[in-house]
């Protein structure tokens, strides 16, 4: 498939990094289209582990070109720190990592403001439980039309505009009773970073459209997940970008009619980091087992992830709003030790059965799960390397998820490594190939 969008079908951390890495083998270009270094995509290559935040996971394969699209927010210092880490890990990024000139910058005052709002939230307003990377304030400035973009780093008035913004944000920080940022320190941090970033700034939309028109293969790497989408997610407990597939078009400049395939990544259960309702969340030994076996700690903040059973209402909704053609179902191996597995098939809301996701957060918070019980396989799945080798009950579980969500599974994953990836019998028809 020449152009494919990959998105998270739940609340993030579905294993997108691993699946992007697997699918990148067939792609020429990998583009992020939203988010910033709030993301944490873990990829295991042999015994080496990489955690990517802003840089597309595709960077780990030589000869692939990566683009941070216009829909992203780039923290200059964060970007360079990550770049240094990736290069120290033996990855040469020269000439194959580009930043769209239209991408917004997430600057030190955005981080400060993110922290200020979260602290204020603790005292009574809404606390989102953000990653404190300044994501919300950076996107807010974009919408206010006062944001600075990567391309502005190439212009002579950049320092002056940056100075004006620091001053304005210091006024807002004062309202929150927070410490003022040292204007000169911010200018030095950002200008120093700009010196190293300039050579990577280019027109990402032109680059990607030329690639698509030349029939090269482009993989659009989503960050976060459907339920964190600013419009379609569990608002206000969301991130500040469009994480759903439509974001790939607006966030890169490649038009929707050029995007051929949409793959959703879902965990075989559900996790969430941060605040907000989560109907199938577990507070018992089953949840602890998922957290322990699945090593469920945030890759960006190290926070423990909340765990629960697979929520088919959420996944069905993800199929609808993203147009998911097929699923990559990850972390099936984490369910290896369960006698019985539950799946949330609908919600109970004030005594009524609800099949669709309520938009209102108070109503969503009142939803309790209606479960279907499915026999577990209760044996080791991690050694399986083909669909036939998977335990029968594991295959039946995947089949049931397909029925409940309305999309087929093309790939299933039984471990973090590249070779722990299995194509389903439907893969060929869906145009999925791995070599
Ligand atoms: P992302 O944000 O969607 O890229 O996901 P994260 O990288 O934050 O979290 C997924 C975690 O699960 C990472 O540590 C992966 O290495 C790991 N992982 C991915 N697929 C599998 C799998 O099939 N089984 C197991 N056990 N771990 C997996
Ligand atoms: P990946 O790409 C899981 C969550 C935060 C918080 C909310 C808003 O690794 O799947 P933000 O800092 O974006 O303003 O925080 O969104 N969040 C994520 N949760 N995975 C992520 O990314 C996330 N990025 C943000 O925990 O609840
Ligand atoms: Mg993650």
Tab-separated table of C-alpha atoms and ligand atoms in Angstrom:
chain	number	residue	atom	x	y	z
A	1	UNK	CA	0.000	0.000	0.000
A	2	UNK	CA	1.570	3.302	-1.060
A	3	UNK	CA	0.038	5.624	1.531
A	4	UNK	CA	-1.052	4.365	4.905
A	5	UNK	CA	-2.079	6.141	8.099
A	6	UNK	CA	-1.458	4.401	11.389
A	7	UNK	CA	-3.393	5.625	14.432
A	8	UNK	CA	-4.013	4.513	18.015
A	9	UNK	CA	-7.496	3.090	18.584
A	10	UNK	CA	-7.622	3.653	22.347
A	11	UNK	CA	-5.992	6.125	24.782
A	12	UNK	CA	-2.439	5.908	23.404
A	13	UNK	CA	0.435	3.517	24.077
A	14	UNK	CA	-1.150	0.797	21.946
A	15	UNK	CA	2.238	-0.229	20.569
A	16	UNK	CA	2.190	2.119	17.568
A	17	UNK	CA	5.982	2.490	17.644
A	18	UNK	CA	6.515	-1.230	17.263
A	19	UNK	CA	3.984	-1.569	14.437
A	20	UNK	CA	5.347	1.505	12.633
A	21	UNK	CA	8.801	-0.031	12.838
A	22	UNK	CA	7.497	-3.276	11.348
A	23	UNK	CA	5.552	-1.535	8.556
A	24	UNK	CA	8.405	0.886	7.813
A	25	UNK	CA	10.295	-1.888	6.146
A	26	UNK	CA	7.935	-1.448	3.196
A	27	UNK	CA	7.830	2.373	3.265
A	28	UNK	CA	10.113	5.068	1.848
A	29	UNK	CA	8.847	7.938	3.972
A	30	UNK	CA	7.511	8.184	7.521
A	31	UNK	CA	5.694	11.328	8.626
A	32	UNK	CA	4.382	12.448	11.976
A	33	UNK	CA	1.326	14.654	11.540
A	34	UNK	CA	0.386	15.790	15.045
A	35	UNK	CA	1.509	15.967	18.635
A	36	UNK	CA	4.951	16.614	19.984
A	37	UNK	CA	7.253	15.097	22.534
A	38	UNK	CA	4.277	14.145	24.695
A	39	UNK	CA	4.375	10.858	22.731
A	40	UNK	CA	6.549	7.942	23.794
A	41	UNK	CA	7.006	5.227	21.171
A	42	UNK	CA	9.133	2.301	22.262
A	43	UNK	CA	10.832	0.208	19.626
A	44	UNK	CA	12.976	-2.813	20.324
A	45	UNK	CA	15.544	-3.679	17.723
A	46	UNK	CA	17.364	-6.818	18.782
A	47	UNK	CA	18.456	-6.135	22.339
A	48	UNK	CA	18.491	-2.383	21.886
A	49	UNK	CA	15.541	-0.310	23.065
A	50	UNK	CA	14.752	3.112	21.601
A	51	UNK	CA	12.125	5.464	23.012
A	52	UNK	CA	11.079	8.036	20.440
A	53	UNK	CA	9.047	11.069	21.436
A	54	UNK	CA	8.999	13.446	18.512
A	55	UNK	CA	11.165	11.815	15.882
A	56	UNK	CA	9.226	9.297	13.762
A	57	UNK	CA	9.901	5.677	14.705
A	58	UNK	CA	10.807	5.086	11.055
A	59	UNK	CA	14.187	6.753	11.671
A	60	UNK	CA	15.514	3.463	13.037
A	61	UNK	CA	15.576	1.892	9.579
A	62	UNK	CA	18.355	3.110	7.336
A	63	UNK	CA	17.486	4.779	4.036
A	64	UNK	CA	14.041	5.889	5.212
A	65	UNK	CA	13.244	9.582	5.180
A	66	UNK	CA	11.287	11.106	8.050
A	67	UNK	CA	9.252	14.283	8.232
A	68	UNK	CA	7.754	16.155	11.161
A	69	UNK	CA	4.646	17.529	9.501
A	70	UNK	CA	3.034	20.923	9.883
A	71	UNK	CA	0.518	19.516	12.388
A	72	UNK	CA	3.254	18.788	14.936
A	73	UNK	CA	4.499	20.988	17.754
A	74	UNK	CA	8.272	20.961	18.080
A	75	UNK	CA	10.113	21.674	21.306
A	76	UNK	CA	13.563	22.761	20.028
A	77	UNK	CA	15.504	21.658	23.123
A	78	UNK	CA	13.506	18.423	23.374
A	79	UNK	CA	14.042	17.692	19.688
A	80	UNK	CA	17.818	18.121	19.904
A	81	UNK	CA	18.123	16.056	23.087
A	82	UNK	CA	16.238	13.236	21.389
A	83	UNK	CA	18.272	13.613	18.218
A	84	UNK	CA	21.495	13.280	20.219
A	85	UNK	CA	20.152	10.185	21.989
A	86	UNK	CA	19.114	8.540	18.731
A	87	UNK	CA	22.473	9.307	17.117
A	88	UNK	CA	24.314	8.048	20.202
A	89	UNK	CA	22.360	4.811	19.698
A	90	UNK	CA	24.110	4.430	16.341
A	91	UNK	CA	21.461	5.903	14.040
A	92	UNK	CA	22.665	8.296	11.344
A	93	UNK	CA	19.924	10.834	10.645
A	94	UNK	CA	21.771	13.123	8.279
A	95	UNK	CA	19.781	14.091	5.222
A	96	UNK	CA	16.775	12.021	6.241
A	97	UNK	CA	15.048	13.891	9.039
A	98	UNK	CA	13.110	17.013	8.087
A	99	UNK	CA	10.986	19.510	9.969
A	100	UNK	CA	8.119	21.187	8.171
A	101	UNK	CA	8.552	24.946	8.044
A	102	UNK	CA	4.873	25.208	8.970
A	103	UNK	CA	5.207	23.130	12.166
A	104	UNK	CA	4.575	25.092	15.358
A	105	UNK	CA	7.215	25.496	18.041
A	106	UNK	CA	6.536	24.409	21.624
A	107	UNK	CA	8.617	26.818	23.663
A	108	UNK	CA	9.771	27.078	27.296
A	109	UNK	CA	6.867	29.386	28.180
A	110	UNK	CA	4.417	26.761	26.916
A	111	UNK	CA	5.932	24.208	29.282
A	112	UNK	CA	5.719	26.703	32.162
A	113	UNK	CA	2.094	27.479	31.362
A	114	UNK	CA	1.191	23.794	31.045
A	115	UNK	CA	2.578	23.266	34.562
A	116	UNK	CA	0.799	26.360	35.899
A	117	UNK	CA	-2.583	25.213	34.542
A	118	UNK	CA	-2.125	21.702	35.901
A	119	UNK	CA	-1.225	23.031	39.352
A	120	UNK	CA	-4.261	25.333	39.245
A	121	UNK	CA	-6.310	22.300	38.180
A	122	UNK	CA	-5.293	20.475	41.316
A	123	UNK	CA	-6.900	23.245	43.312
A	124	UNK	CA	-10.327	22.911	41.778
A	125	UNK	CA	-10.340	23.418	38.014
A	126	UNK	CA	-9.910	20.496	35.673
A	127	UNK	CA	-6.569	18.737	36.005
A	128	UNK	CA	-5.891	16.782	32.818
A	129	UNK	CA	-2.795	14.943	33.967
A	130	UNK	CA	-0.806	16.221	30.981
A	131	UNK	CA	2.768	15.240	30.192
A	132	UNK	CA	3.723	18.881	30.958
A	133	UNK	CA	5.498	19.238	27.640
A	134	UNK	CA	3.617	22.452	26.828
A	135	UNK	CA	1.436	20.779	24.210
A	136	UNK	CA	-1.898	22.457	25.056
A	137	UNK	CA	-0.474	26.000	25.323
A	138	UNK	CA	1.529	25.550	22.079
A	139	UNK	CA	-1.582	24.504	20.126
A	140	UNK	CA	-3.570	27.285	21.816
A	141	UNK	CA	-1.059	29.833	20.498
A	142	UNK	CA	-1.373	28.305	17.028
A	143	UNK	CA	-5.127	28.871	17.169
A	144	UNK	CA	-4.613	32.359	18.654
A	145	UNK	CA	-2.386	32.970	15.622
A	146	UNK	CA	0.513	34.124	17.763
A	147	UNK	CA	2.475	30.876	17.528
A	148	UNK	CA	5.998	30.779	16.141
A	149	UNK	CA	6.698	28.178	13.490
A	150	UNK	CA	9.841	26.289	12.622
A	151	UNK	CA	10.166	28.320	9.412
A	152	UNK	CA	10.227	31.518	11.485
A	153	UNK	CA	13.633	30.414	12.764
A	154	UNK	CA	14.957	31.257	9.305
A	155	UNK	CA	13.752	34.857	9.444
A	156	UNK	CA	15.609	37.928	10.775
A	157	UNK	CA	12.756	39.001	13.075
A	158	UNK	CA	12.619	35.644	14.918
A	159	UNK	CA	14.359	36.885	18.064
A	160	UNK	CA	12.158	39.953	18.286
A	161	UNK	CA	8.953	37.924	17.923
A	162	UNK	CA	10.190	35.383	20.451
A	163	UNK	CA	10.954	38.168	22.928
A	164	UNK	CA	7.437	39.595	22.523
A	165	UNK	CA	5.931	36.179	23.167
A	166	UNK	CA	8.053	35.581	26.268
A	167	UNK	CA	6.847	38.899	27.689
A	168	UNK	CA	3.194	38.140	26.947
A	169	UNK	CA	3.433	34.682	28.495
A	170	UNK	CA	5.188	36.081	31.547
A	171	UNK	CA	2.090	38.234	32.110
A	172	UNK	CA	-0.089	35.128	31.991
A	173	UNK	CA	2.272	33.267	34.337
A	174	UNK	CA	1.941	36.190	36.745
A	175	UNK	CA	-1.832	35.710	36.773
A	176	UNK	CA	-1.207	32.135	37.875
A	177	UNK	CA	1.152	33.383	40.589
A	178	UNK	CA	4.059	31.594	38.954
A	179	UNK	CA	7.687	32.564	38.651
A	180	UNK	CA	8.612	34.711	35.634
A	181	UNK	CA	10.794	33.212	32.939
A	182	UNK	CA	14.171	34.845	32.396
A	183	UNK	CA	13.720	36.423	28.957
A	184	UNK	CA	17.381	36.250	27.985
A	185	UNK	CA	17.732	32.641	29.121
A	186	UNK	CA	14.775	31.632	26.914
A	187	UNK	CA	16.175	33.547	23.948
A	188	UNK	CA	19.579	31.881	24.371
A	189	UNK	CA	18.061	28.382	24.698
A	190	UNK	CA	15.901	28.750	21.617
A	191	UNK	CA	18.412	30.575	19.403
A	192	UNK	CA	21.106	28.022	20.237
A	193	UNK	CA	18.731	25.247	19.236
A	194	UNK	CA	17.714	27.131	16.097
A	195	UNK	CA	21.342	27.129	14.936
A	196	UNK	CA	21.275	23.337	14.836
A	197	UNK	CA	17.742	22.981	13.512
A	198	UNK	CA	17.854	25.323	10.508
A	199	UNK	CA	19.431	22.845	8.093
A	200	UNK	CA	16.537	20.430	8.689
A	201	UNK	CA	13.715	22.906	8.060
A	202	UNK	CA	12.019	22.487	4.692
A	203	UNK	CA	8.614	22.540	3.020
A	204	UNK	CA	7.313	19.200	4.298
A	205	UNK	CA	4.083	19.411	2.281
A	206	UNK	CA	5.959	19.732	-1.013
A	207	UNK	CA	8.345	16.918	-0.065
A	208	UNK	CA	5.570	14.498	0.847
A	209	UNK	CA	3.342	15.379	-2.105
A	210	UNK	CA	6.250	14.886	-4.488
A	211	UNK	CA	6.906	11.519	-2.890
A	212	UNK	CA	3.262	10.473	-3.183
A	213	UNK	CA	3.080	11.655	-6.792
A	214	UNK	CA	6.203	9.649	-7.594
A	215	UNK	CA	4.445	6.554	-6.193
A	216	UNK	CA	6.780	6.285	-3.257
A	217	UNK	CA	5.331	4.752	-0.153
A	218	UNK	CA	4.480	7.023	2.781
A	219	UNK	CA	3.528	5.875	6.270
A	220	UNK	CA	1.815	8.473	8.453
A	221	UNK	CA	2.688	7.772	12.077
A	222	UNK	CA	-0.023	8.794	14.528
A	223	UNK	CA	0.736	9.634	18.120
A	224	UNK	CA	-1.610	9.364	21.115
A	225	UNK	CA	-4.929	7.669	20.337
A	226	UNK	CA	-8.519	8.195	19.215
A	227	UNK	CA	-9.829	8.807	22.727
A	228	UNK	CA	-7.250	11.575	23.170
A	229	UNK	CA	-8.353	13.413	19.998
A	230	UNK	CA	-9.232	17.052	20.702
A	231	UNK	CA	-12.570	16.716	18.845
A	232	UNK	CA	-13.477	13.049	19.067
A	233	UNK	CA	-11.890	11.968	22.334
A	234	UNK	CA	-13.006	12.066	25.965
A	235	UNK	CA	-12.926	15.863	26.086
A	236	UNK	CA	-11.597	17.625	28.135
A	237	UNK	CA	-9.348	14.703	29.130
A	238	UNK	CA	-7.603	14.678	25.783
A	239	UNK	CA	-4.506	16.032	24.110
A	240	UNK	CA	-4.696	19.161	21.961
A	241	UNK	CA	-4.402	17.751	18.437
A	242	UNK	CA	-6.367	15.634	15.980
A	243	UNK	CA	-4.991	12.190	16.609
A	244	UNK	CA	-7.485	10.538	14.273
A	245	UNK	CA	-6.784	9.677	10.643
A	246	UNK	CA	-8.119	12.954	9.222
A	247	UNK	CA	-5.245	14.669	11.017
A	248	UNK	CA	-2.835	13.004	8.600
A	249	UNK	CA	-4.149	15.167	5.764
A	250	UNK	CA	-4.346	18.483	7.596
A	251	UNK	CA	-1.144	17.731	9.499
A	252	UNK	CA	1.022	17.091	6.413
A	253	UNK	CA	-0.641	18.771	3.444
A	254	UNK	CA	-1.158	15.440	1.652
A	255	UNK	CA	-4.821	15.539	0.585
A	256	UNK	CA	-7.354	12.985	1.923
A	257	UNK	CA	-7.976	11.444	-1.508
A	258	UNK	CA	-4.311	10.445	-1.692
A	259	UNK	CA	-4.476	8.384	1.491
A	260	UNK	CA	-5.208	4.779	0.672
A	261	UNK	CA	-5.170	2.786	3.882
A	262	UNK	CA	-5.940	3.287	7.557
A	263	UNK	CA	-4.564	0.917	10.158
A	264	UNK	CA	-5.637	1.104	13.774
A	265	UNK	CA	-3.438	-0.203	16.550
A	266	UNK	CA	-5.173	-1.599	19.645
A	267	UNK	CA	-3.896	-3.413	22.676
A	268	UNK	CA	-5.645	-6.663	23.499
A	269	UNK	CA	-6.759	-4.860	26.669
A	270	UNK	CA	-6.926	-1.144	27.520
A	271	UNK	CA	-4.626	1.323	29.257
A	272	UNK	CA	-4.719	5.015	29.981
A	273	UNK	CA	-2.276	7.512	31.525
A	274	UNK	CA	-3.540	10.718	33.080
A	275	UNK	CA	-6.957	11.696	34.389
A	276	UNK	CA	-10.446	11.097	33.013
A	277	UNK	CA	-13.133	8.419	32.788
A	278	UNK	CA	-12.186	4.857	31.808
A	279	UNK	CA	-15.233	2.553	32.098
A	280	UNK	CA	-13.439	-0.809	31.945
A	281	UNK	CA	-10.656	0.200	34.367
A	282	UNK	CA	-9.714	-2.500	36.876
A	283	UNK	CA	-8.705	-1.925	40.487
A	284	UNK	CA	-8.133	-5.592	41.323
A	285	UNK	CA	-5.604	-8.377	40.866
A	286	UNK	CA	-6.474	-8.696	37.150
A	287	UNK	CA	-5.528	-5.059	36.558
A	288	UNK	CA	-2.334	-5.506	38.556
A	289	UNK	CA	-1.463	-8.556	36.473
A	290	UNK	CA	-1.891	-6.593	33.220
A	291	UNK	CA	0.257	-3.749	34.573
A	292	UNK	CA	2.980	-6.128	35.751
A	293	UNK	CA	3.101	-8.475	32.780
A	294	UNK	CA	2.595	-5.655	30.275
A	295	UNK	CA	5.139	-3.432	32.042
A	296	UNK	CA	2.634	-0.617	31.907
A	297	UNK	CA	4.584	2.502	32.773
A	298	UNK	CA	4.465	5.655	30.623
A	299	UNK	CA	7.403	5.911	28.210
A	300	UNK	CA	7.474	9.714	28.516
A	301	UNK	CA	6.644	10.425	32.155
A	302	UNK	CA	7.212	7.040	33.817
A	303	UNK	CA	3.735	7.225	35.363
A	304	UNK	CA	1.962	3.898	35.981
A	305	UNK	CA	-0.671	3.295	33.312
A	306	UNK	CA	-4.215	2.517	34.422
A	307	UNK	CA	-5.283	-0.891	33.065
A	308	UNK	CA	-8.605	-2.513	32.156
A	309	UNK	CA	-10.323	-4.958	29.822
A	310	UNK	CA	-10.687	-4.348	26.089
A	311	UNK	CA	-13.437	-1.821	25.444
A	312	UNK	CA	-15.241	-2.712	22.214
A	313	UNK	CA	-17.415	0.417	22.399
A	314	UNK	CA	-14.256	2.539	22.174
A	315	UNK	CA	-12.769	0.382	19.409
A	316	UNK	CA	-16.005	0.440	17.360
A	317	UNK	CA	-16.027	4.202	17.687
A	318	UNK	CA	-12.390	4.294	16.552
A	319	UNK	CA	-13.357	2.284	13.449
A	320	UNK	CA	-16.065	4.824	12.694
A	321	UNK	CA	-14.131	8.074	13.155
A	322	UNK	CA	-10.873	6.874	11.590
A	323	UNK	CA	-12.211	4.563	8.891
A	324	UNK	CA	-9.996	1.778	10.253
A	325	UNK	CA	-9.503	-0.799	7.474
A	326	UNK	CA	-7.708	-3.251	9.707
A	327	UNK	CA	-6.290	-3.660	13.166
A	328	UNK	CA	-2.885	-4.470	14.473
A	329	UNK	CA	-3.730	-6.142	17.808
A	330	UNK	CA	-0.780	-5.901	20.192
A	331	UNK	CA	0.222	-7.382	23.538
A	332	UNK	CA	-1.891	-10.531	23.226
A	333	UNK	CA	0.876	-12.257	25.201
A	334	UNK	CA	0.051	-10.115	28.238
A	335	UNK	CA	-3.247	-12.024	28.497
A	336	UNK	CA	-1.450	-15.411	28.471
A	337	UNK	CA	-2.071	-16.037	32.184
A	338	UNK	CA	-5.817	-15.399	32.328
A	339	UNK	CA	-8.362	-18.244	32.709
A	340	UNK	CA	-11.131	-15.960	31.527
A	341	UNK	CA	-10.940	-12.704	29.608
A	342	UNK	CA	-13.614	-10.033	29.657
A	343	UNK	CA	-14.548	-7.625	26.897
A	344	UNK	CA	-16.724	-4.572	27.435
A	345	UNK	CA	-19.393	-4.843	24.716
A	346	UNK	CA	-21.652	-1.970	25.784
A	347	UNK	CA	-22.189	0.416	28.707
A	348	UNK	CA	-24.859	0.676	31.323
A	349	UNK	CA	-25.851	4.316	31.719
A	350	UNK	CA	-28.506	4.952	34.363
A	351	UNK	CA	-29.967	1.489	33.801
A	352	UNK	CA	-30.008	1.753	30.004
A	353	UNK	CA	-27.810	-0.191	27.593
A	354	UNK	CA	-25.678	2.204	25.557
A	355	UNK	CA	-23.808	1.060	22.433
A	356	UNK	CA	-22.367	4.432	21.369
A	357	UNK	CA	-19.864	6.599	23.129
A	358	UNK	CA	-21.542	9.537	24.908
A	359	UNK	CA	-20.037	12.922	23.980
A	360	UNK	CA	-20.695	14.437	27.388
A	361	UNK	CA	-17.974	13.685	29.884
A	362	UNK	CA	-20.313	13.493	32.896
A	363	UNK	CA	-22.441	10.935	31.098
A	364	UNK	CA	-19.349	9.029	29.993
A	365	UNK	CA	-18.071	9.014	33.598
A	366	UNK	CA	-21.332	7.378	34.705
A	367	UNK	CA	-21.027	4.505	32.196
A	368	UNK	CA	-20.293	1.116	33.680
A	369	UNK	CA	-19.144	-1.783	31.491
A	370	UNK	CA	-21.363	-4.613	30.319
A	371	UNK	CA	-19.008	-7.536	29.901
A	372	UNK	CA	-18.902	-10.632	27.773
A	373	UNK	CA	-16.672	-13.406	29.084
A	374	UNK	CA	-14.363	-15.230	26.712
A	375	UNK	CA	-12.242	-18.277	27.618
A	376	UNK	CA	-8.547	-17.457	28.028
A	377	UNK	CA	-5.799	-19.618	26.489
A	378	UNK	CA	-3.828	-19.784	29.703
A	379	UNK	CA	-0.596	-20.794	27.981
A	380	UNK	CA	2.436	-19.187	26.403
A	381	UNK	CA	1.708	-17.411	23.110
A	382	UNK	CA	5.094	-15.725	22.783
A	383	UNK	CA	6.718	-18.531	20.830
A	384	UNK	CA	4.125	-18.426	18.045
A	385	UNK	CA	5.476	-17.074	14.749
A	386	UNK	CA	2.482	-17.819	12.531
A	387	UNK	CA	-1.289	-17.637	12.860
A	388	UNK	CA	-1.474	-21.443	12.916
A	389	UNK	CA	0.895	-21.590	15.892
A	390	UNK	CA	-1.252	-19.326	18.070
A	391	UNK	CA	-3.328	-21.048	20.778
A	392	UNK	CA	-6.872	-21.797	19.494
A	393	UNK	CA	-8.511	-19.712	22.245
A	394	UNK	CA	-6.232	-16.802	21.359
A	395	UNK	CA	-7.335	-16.942	17.722
A	396	UNK	CA	-10.969	-17.138	18.894
A	397	UNK	CA	-10.411	-14.034	21.055
A	398	UNK	CA	-9.049	-12.088	18.084
A	399	UNK	CA	-11.979	-13.280	15.943
A	400	UNK	CA	-14.416	-12.046	18.573
A	401	UNK	CA	-12.709	-8.641	18.704
A	402	UNK	CA	-13.087	-8.418	14.928
A	403	UNK	CA	-16.825	-9.156	15.170
A	404	UNK	CA	-17.395	-6.723	18.015
A	405	UNK	CA	-15.457	-3.857	16.431
A	406	UNK	CA	-16.358	-4.334	12.774
A	407	UNK	CA	-12.802	-4.400	11.408
A	408	UNK	CA	-10.505	-7.343	10.673
A	409	UNK	CA	-7.167	-7.981	12.363
A	410	UNK	CA	-4.324	-7.894	9.834
A	411	UNK	CA	-1.452	-8.193	12.284
A	412	UNK	CA	-1.253	-9.597	15.794
A	413	UNK	CA	1.668	-9.094	18.111
A	414	UNK	CA	2.897	-11.400	20.870
A	415	UNK	CA	5.960	-9.508	22.082
A	416	UNK	CA	7.840	-6.230	21.699
A	417	UNK	CA	10.373	-7.466	19.132
A	418	UNK	CA	10.185	-7.283	15.373
A	419	UNK	CA	9.882	-11.025	14.874
A	420	UNK	CA	7.116	-11.346	17.467
A	421	UNK	CA	4.689	-10.155	14.822
A	422	UNK	CA	2.204	-12.392	13.026
A	423	UNK	CA	0.144	-11.841	9.905
A	424	UNK	CA	-3.473	-12.985	10.101
A	425	UNK	CA	-5.034	-15.031	7.280
A	426	UNK	CA	-6.753	-11.801	6.151
A	427	UNK	CA	-3.426	-9.988	5.670
A	428	UNK	CA	-2.889	-10.805	2.018
A	429	UNK	CA	-6.331	-9.559	1.004
A	430	UNK	CA	-5.703	-6.389	3.021
A	431	UNK	CA	-2.449	-5.702	1.180
A	432	UNK	CA	-0.216	-6.246	4.223
A	433	UNK	CA	3.151	-7.769	3.584
A	434	UNK	CA	6.144	-8.187	5.885
A	435	UNK	CA	9.428	-9.574	4.727
B	1	LIG	P1	3.014	3.628	21.554
B	1	LIG	O1	3.028	4.910	22.298
B	1	LIG	O2	1.695	3.310	20.965
B	1	LIG	O3	4.132	3.513	20.546
B	1	LIG	O4	3.270	2.489	22.634
B	1	LIG	P2	4.393	2.507	23.792
B	1	LIG	O5	5.695	2.261	23.155
B	1	LIG	O6	4.215	3.706	24.646
B	1	LIG	O7	3.920	1.289	24.672
B	1	LIG	C1	3.843	-0.007	24.153
B	1	LIG	C2	4.820	-0.903	24.939
B	1	LIG	O8	4.502	-2.245	24.676
B	1	LIG	C3	6.262	-0.735	24.530
B	1	LIG	O9	7.077	-0.925	25.656
B	1	LIG	C4	6.494	-1.858	23.509
B	1	LIG	O10	7.845	-2.302	23.465
B	1	LIG	C5	5.603	-2.915	24.079
B	1	LIG	N1	4.994	-3.825	23.094
B	1	LIG	C6	4.543	-3.566	21.843
B	1	LIG	N2	3.952	-4.668	21.315
B	1	LIG	C7	4.019	-5.614	22.266
B	1	LIG	C8	3.542	-6.955	22.349
B	1	LIG	O11	2.921	-7.484	21.442
B	1	LIG	N3	3.772	-7.618	23.522
B	1	LIG	C9	4.441	-7.059	24.568
B	1	LIG	N4	4.612	-7.788	25.660
B	1	LIG	N5	4.899	-5.800	24.517
B	1	LIG	C10	4.680	-5.086	23.391
B	2	LIG	P1	1.696	7.940	22.681
B	2	LIG	O1	1.987	8.523	21.322
B	2	LIG	C1	-0.723	8.038	26.289
B	2	LIG	C2	-2.178	11.941	27.601
B	2	LIG	C3	-1.634	12.520	28.891
B	2	LIG	C4	-2.856	13.307	29.353
B	2	LIG	C5	-3.424	13.848	28.036
B	2	LIG	C6	-3.003	15.262	27.707
B	2	LIG	O2	2.881	7.413	23.385
B	2	LIG	O3	0.566	6.979	22.605
B	2	LIG	P2	-0.725	16.361	26.842
B	2	LIG	O4	0.632	16.386	27.461
B	2	LIG	O5	-0.782	15.754	25.485
B	2	LIG	O6	-1.422	17.687	26.881
B	2	LIG	O7	-1.581	15.400	27.825
B	2	LIG	O8	-2.969	12.963	27.031
B	2	LIG	N1	-1.148	11.568	26.604
B	2	LIG	C7	-0.824	10.315	26.302
B	2	LIG	N2	-1.238	9.149	26.842
B	2	LIG	N3	0.126	8.034	25.240
B	2	LIG	C8	0.522	9.191	24.680
B	2	LIG	O9	1.260	9.219	23.549
B	2	LIG	C9	0.081	10.412	25.233
B	2	LIG	N4	0.300	11.711	24.951
B	2	LIG	C10	-0.470	12.409	25.785
B	2	LIG	O10	-1.285	11.521	29.807
B	2	LIG	O11	-3.817	12.436	29.900
B	3	LIG	MG1	3.517	5.657	24.180
